[in-house]
């Protein structure tokens, strides 16, 4: 049996520091991929905003103020108001919470359903395995916009 090694290009080789632990390695990865860090901070901010949003929202999201209709952004209403005088910042914070719950539910359903189908496919094999694989391939081939 022959063994060999694959040479990686120089930019794909990641060397982690020997001393300094995990924080130093994390800092090295962050310096090499700053857009990933920005994306991670945005996701963490969205999760925090959705979690503690009702406690930090300046106004009730559904409360109307007819005197404050269609105002431009100001210190009182940082995102402005809509045609019913509702504060848009409060509505965005409330929407973040709902979006976070729907996203978590969708991921949970996908994990449970995919795990069930994978266990079923692996346990029975044969025809069941082929059916599960073809069903998955057909789902992946469907355009997301139509689905």
XYZ file of N, CA and C in Angstrom:
441
model
N 0.844 -1.170 0.000
C 0.000 0.000 0.000
C 0.887 1.228 0.000
N 0.668 2.097 -0.947
C 1.490 3.298 -1.088
C 0.850 4.448 -0.314
N 1.708 5.208 0.306
C 1.223 6.400 0.994
C 1.845 7.610 0.342
N 1.131 8.695 0.383
C 1.640 9.918 -0.222
C 1.126 11.112 0.550
N 1.607 12.240 0.168
C 1.147 13.461 0.809
C 0.720 14.438 -0.258
N -0.192 15.301 0.117
C -0.697 16.318 -0.791
C -0.109 17.646 -0.368
N 0.486 18.326 -1.304
C 1.065 19.635 -1.000
C 0.014 20.704 -1.203
N -0.201 21.531 -0.197
C -1.158 22.621 -0.284
C -0.445 23.895 -0.703
N -1.140 24.769 -1.430
C -0.546 26.077 -1.718
C -0.268 26.834 -0.424
N 0.686 27.724 -0.477
C 1.145 28.450 0.707
C 0.019 29.218 1.399
N -0.970 29.795 0.644
C -2.032 30.585 1.270
C -3.072 29.727 1.973
N -3.096 28.405 1.711
C -4.066 27.535 2.366
C -3.516 26.902 3.634
N -2.231 26.983 3.835
C -1.620 26.395 5.019
C -1.851 27.333 6.204
N -2.467 26.796 7.243
C -2.731 27.584 8.453
C -1.855 27.024 9.562
N -0.963 27.835 10.051
C -0.121 27.401 11.159
C -0.590 28.110 12.422
N -0.944 27.316 13.396
C -1.414 27.867 14.658
C -0.232 28.052 15.591
N -0.266 29.077 16.408
C 0.855 29.310 17.318
C 0.972 28.187 18.343
N 2.190 27.895 18.735
C 2.435 26.824 19.689
C 2.122 27.251 21.116
N 2.370 28.519 21.435
C 2.127 28.994 22.781
C 1.069 30.095 22.746
N 0.374 30.256 23.822
C -0.620 31.313 23.900
C -2.026 30.783 23.948
N -2.227 29.545 23.601
C -3.520 28.912 23.748
C -4.518 29.246 22.655
N -5.734 28.989 22.994
C -6.832 29.120 22.033
C -7.135 30.562 21.670
N -6.972 31.480 22.627
C -7.290 32.883 22.337
C -6.339 33.452 21.300
N -5.091 33.051 21.394
C -4.113 33.518 20.413
C -4.432 32.946 19.029
N -4.810 31.673 18.985
C -5.192 31.054 17.717
C -6.440 31.713 17.148
N -7.390 32.046 18.018
C -8.605 32.724 17.571
C -8.285 34.113 17.022
N -7.356 34.818 17.673
C -6.937 36.127 17.176
C -6.264 36.029 15.819
N -5.487 34.969 15.604
C -4.833 34.774 14.315
C -5.865 34.531 13.215
N -6.838 33.695 13.494
C -7.896 33.427 12.514
C -8.697 34.696 12.229
N -8.959 35.488 13.256
C -9.715 36.738 13.086
C -8.937 37.737 12.230
N -7.619 37.805 12.412
C -6.819 38.720 11.593
C -6.778 38.281 10.137
N -6.826 36.998 9.906
C -6.784 36.500 8.529
C -8.135 36.606 7.830
N -9.211 36.689 8.580
C -10.542 36.743 7.978
C -11.386 37.791 8.699
N -11.128 39.083 8.451
C -11.887 40.120 9.174
C -13.357 40.175 8.773
N -13.705 39.824 7.539
C -15.118 39.834 7.149
C -15.902 38.753 7.882
N -15.261 37.642 8.171
C -15.908 36.603 8.958
C -16.206 37.074 10.369
N -15.295 37.845 10.926
C -15.503 38.391 12.273
C -16.663 39.379 12.261
N -16.718 40.223 11.226
C -17.822 41.182 11.119
C -19.152 40.443 10.997
N -19.190 39.398 10.170
C -20.412 38.601 10.038
C -20.810 37.938 11.336
N -19.823 37.399 12.061
C -20.104 36.772 13.349
C -20.664 37.783 14.344
N -20.084 38.983 14.378
C -20.585 40.016 15.284
C -22.009 40.439 14.917
N -22.319 40.516 13.621
C -23.685 40.845 13.206
C -24.680 39.770 13.638
N -24.307 38.516 13.472
C -25.197 37.423 13.888
C -25.401 37.439 15.400
N -24.315 37.625 16.144
C -24.430 37.686 17.609
C -25.290 38.882 18.019
N -25.088 40.027 17.366
C -25.914 41.204 17.668
C -27.377 40.966 17.373
N -27.677 40.293 16.259
C -29.065 39.982 15.920
C -29.684 39.061 16.959
N -28.921 38.064 17.415
C -29.443 37.144 18.433
C -29.686 37.880 19.751
N -28.746 38.736 20.147
C -28.920 39.502 21.388
C -30.109 40.448 21.259
N -30.217 41.123 20.118
C -31.329 42.046 19.899
C -32.667 41.316 19.935
N -32.734 40.146 19.316
C -33.975 39.379 19.336
C -34.313 38.829 20.708
N -33.281 38.546 21.481
C -33.506 37.966 22.806
C -33.949 39.008 23.828
N -33.251 40.137 23.886
C -33.571 41.142 24.906
C -34.329 42.331 24.320
N -34.782 42.223 23.096
C -35.443 43.322 22.405
C -36.612 43.966 23.118
N -37.550 43.198 23.640
C -38.697 43.835 24.297
C -38.314 44.682 25.506
N -37.177 44.402 26.100
C -36.754 45.157 27.278
C -36.040 46.460 26.920
N -35.535 46.568 25.683
C -34.790 47.766 25.291
C -35.514 48.607 24.250
N -36.652 48.143 23.759
C -37.408 48.903 22.756
C -37.919 50.201 23.382
N -37.705 51.334 22.702
C -38.105 52.606 23.302
C -39.621 52.812 23.368
N -40.372 52.210 22.471
C -41.837 52.375 22.435
C -42.486 51.017 22.220
N -43.785 50.973 22.452
C -44.575 49.789 22.131
C -44.657 49.689 20.606
N -44.302 48.524 20.000
C -44.265 48.423 18.534
C -45.620 48.639 17.850
N -46.727 48.346 18.543
C -48.044 48.481 17.918
C -48.780 49.746 18.327
N -48.160 50.577 19.155
C -48.823 51.792 19.629
C -48.759 52.877 18.564
N -49.917 53.445 18.245
C -50.005 54.507 17.241
C -49.993 55.873 17.904
N -49.370 56.824 17.217
C -49.359 58.213 17.653
C -49.647 59.053 16.409
N -50.904 59.472 16.260
C -51.330 60.179 15.051
C -50.561 61.479 14.852
N -50.128 62.104 15.919
C -49.378 63.354 15.800
C -47.957 63.134 15.266
N -47.462 61.901 15.297
C -46.081 61.617 14.892
C -46.031 60.836 13.580
N -46.987 61.046 12.679
C -47.024 60.296 11.423
C -45.887 60.703 10.496
N -45.262 59.706 9.862
C -44.264 59.882 8.814
C -43.162 60.874 9.172
N -42.646 60.758 10.373
C -41.546 61.626 10.783
C -40.222 61.064 10.284
N -39.310 61.957 9.973
C -37.963 61.573 9.588
C -37.217 61.079 10.824
N -36.113 60.356 10.638
C -35.319 59.935 11.797
C -34.884 61.126 12.644
N -35.005 60.971 13.939
C -34.636 62.025 14.886
C -34.136 61.352 16.158
N -33.777 62.167 17.158
C -33.334 61.588 18.428
C -34.482 60.883 19.129
N -35.697 61.382 18.937
C -36.862 60.777 19.578
C -37.239 59.455 18.915
N -37.152 59.406 17.582
C -37.459 58.205 16.797
C -36.278 57.960 15.850
N -35.279 57.159 16.254
C -34.063 57.000 15.456
C -34.281 56.456 14.042
N -35.299 55.635 13.818
C -35.605 55.134 12.476
C -36.804 55.849 11.865
N -37.350 56.838 12.531
C -38.529 57.539 12.051
C -39.808 56.823 12.461
N -40.913 57.269 11.859
C -42.213 56.648 12.139
C -42.906 56.313 10.825
N -43.899 55.446 10.901
C -44.641 55.073 9.696
C -45.906 55.914 9.556
N -46.796 55.514 8.652
C -47.993 56.308 8.353
C -49.011 56.327 9.494
N -48.849 55.434 10.477
C -49.730 55.442 11.641
C -49.058 56.030 12.876
N -47.823 56.515 12.723
C -47.107 57.121 13.831
C -46.416 56.117 14.736
N -46.243 54.883 14.281
C -45.565 53.865 15.084
C -44.052 54.004 14.922
N -43.333 53.819 15.998
C -41.879 53.929 15.985
C -41.278 52.750 15.217
N -40.471 53.046 14.198
C -39.920 52.007 13.344
C -38.813 51.210 14.047
N -38.031 51.823 14.913
C -37.001 51.086 15.646
C -37.632 50.006 16.523
N -38.695 50.325 17.206
C -39.379 49.342 18.047
C -39.954 48.211 17.207
N -40.428 48.545 16.021
C -40.991 47.527 15.140
C -39.902 46.620 14.573
N -38.740 47.174 14.278
C -37.617 46.362 13.796
C -37.139 45.418 14.893
N -37.060 45.903 16.115
C -36.646 45.056 17.237
C -37.648 43.929 17.456
N -38.941 44.232 17.387
C -39.970 43.199 17.540
C -39.905 42.197 16.385
N -39.633 42.678 15.180
C -39.506 41.795 14.024
C -38.291 40.895 14.119
N -37.204 41.386 14.717
C -36.005 40.569 14.901
C -36.305 39.374 15.796
N -37.095 39.601 16.819
C -37.444 38.502 17.726
C -38.253 37.433 16.994
N -39.222 37.848 16.204
C -40.051 36.904 15.464
C -39.216 36.163 14.421
N -38.351 36.895 13.703
C -37.494 36.259 12.698
C -36.558 35.252 13.337
N -36.036 35.559 14.493
C -35.141 34.648 15.195
C -35.880 33.368 15.593
N -37.095 33.490 16.076
C -37.867 32.311 16.455
C -38.211 31.453 15.237
N -38.605 32.083 14.129
C -38.939 31.330 12.924
C -37.706 30.636 12.367
N -36.562 31.327 12.360
C -35.332 30.714 11.879
C -34.914 29.528 12.736
N -35.010 29.670 14.057
C -34.653 28.570 14.949
C -35.604 27.385 14.762
N -36.889 27.656 14.561
C -37.851 26.581 14.326
C -37.566 25.862 13.015
N -37.233 26.617 11.958
C -36.934 26.007 10.665
C -35.687 25.127 10.744
N -34.659 25.610 11.436
C -33.441 24.808 11.596
C -33.739 23.565 12.432
N -34.527 23.717 13.483
C -34.881 22.573 14.317
C -35.651 21.514 13.550
N -36.611 21.943 12.744
C -37.381 20.996 11.933
C -36.468 20.297 10.931
N -35.554 21.053 10.321
C -34.621 20.455 9.367
C -33.689 19.446 10.014
N -33.203 19.759 11.208
C -32.300 18.836 11.908
C -33.036 17.565 12.301
N -34.228 17.708 12.860
C -34.990 16.531 13.289
C -35.389 15.688 12.079
N -35.915 16.332 11.035
C -36.324 15.585 9.840
C -35.154 14.935 9.131
N -34.046 15.674 8.985
C -32.871 15.118 8.317
C -32.242 13.986 9.107
N -32.196 14.141 10.421
C -31.653 13.067 11.258
C -32.519 11.817 11.167
N -33.821 12.003 11.203
C -34.735 10.862 11.091
C -34.547 10.147 9.758
N -34.486 10.918 8.673
C -34.328 10.295 7.350
C -32.968 9.613 7.221
N -31.921 10.220 7.786
C -30.598 9.603 7.738
C -30.530 8.317 8.537
N -31.136 8.312 9.718
C -31.154 7.099 10.535
C -31.964 6.014 9.839
N -33.097 6.381 9.280
C -33.935 5.425 8.556
C -33.182 4.838 7.367
N -32.508 5.697 6.620
C -31.752 5.265 5.449
C -30.588 4.358 5.845
N -29.877 4.729 6.896
C -28.741 3.924 7.320
C -29.150 2.592 7.936
N -30.273 2.552 8.621
C -30.692 1.323 9.294
C -31.229 0.291 8.302
N -32.104 0.722 7.383
C -32.721 -0.223 6.458
C -31.889 -0.444 5.207
N -31.226 0.590 4.693
C -30.397 0.440 3.496
C -31.221 0.039 2.278
N -30.577 -0.434 1.242
C -31.232 -0.960 0.047
C -32.185 0.013 -0.612
N -33.433 -0.427 -0.770
C -34.452 0.355 -1.465
C -34.783 1.628 -0.684
N -34.859 1.530 0.628
C -35.172 2.700 1.448
C -34.059 3.730 1.320
N -32.822 3.279 1.346
C -31.678 4.172 1.195
C -31.710 4.868 -0.163
N -31.974 4.121 -1.222
C -32.055 4.724 -2.561
C -33.183 5.734 -2.644
N -34.336 5.418 -2.044
C -35.466 6.340 -2.079
C -35.146 7.630 -1.338
N -34.534 7.513 -0.169
C -34.185 8.704 0.608
C -33.164 9.548 -0.146
N -32.181 8.899 -0.762
C -31.174 9.633 -1.524
C -31.790 10.341 -2.724
N -32.634 9.665 -3.463
C -33.251 10.283 -4.652
C -34.198 11.412 -4.258
N -34.884 11.256 -3.146
C -35.754 12.324 -2.673
C -34.937 13.548 -2.281
N -33.822 13.331 -1.615
C -32.937 14.433 -1.255
C -32.343 15.107 -2.476
N -31.944 14.340 -3.462
C -31.394 14.917 -4.692
C -32.451 15.705 -5.458
N -33.679 15.196 -5.477
C -34.758 15.927 -6.155
C -35.047 17.237 -5.434
N -35.008 17.234 -4.118
C -35.215 18.464 -3.360
C -34.099 19.462 -3.583
N -32.863 18.981 -3.690
C -31.730 19.875 -3.928
C -31.748 20.433 -5.338
N -32.316 19.686 -6.286
C -32.367 20.156 -7.679
C -33.479 21.181 -7.903
N -34.434 21.253 -6.987
C -35.547 22.208 -7.148
C -35.068 23.624 -6.897
N -35.442 24.567 -7.749
C -35.020 25.961 -7.498
C -35.642 26.510 -6.205
N -34.817 27.182 -5.425
C -35.267 27.688 -4.135
C -36.381 28.714 -4.247
N -36.367 29.503 -5.317
C -37.404 30.528 -5.483
C -38.776 29.903 -5.676
N -38.846 28.826 -6.431
C -40.127 28.154 -6.647
C -40.548 27.417 -5.395
N -39.581 26.795 -4.734
C -39.896 26.047 -3.512
C -40.405 26.966 -2.427
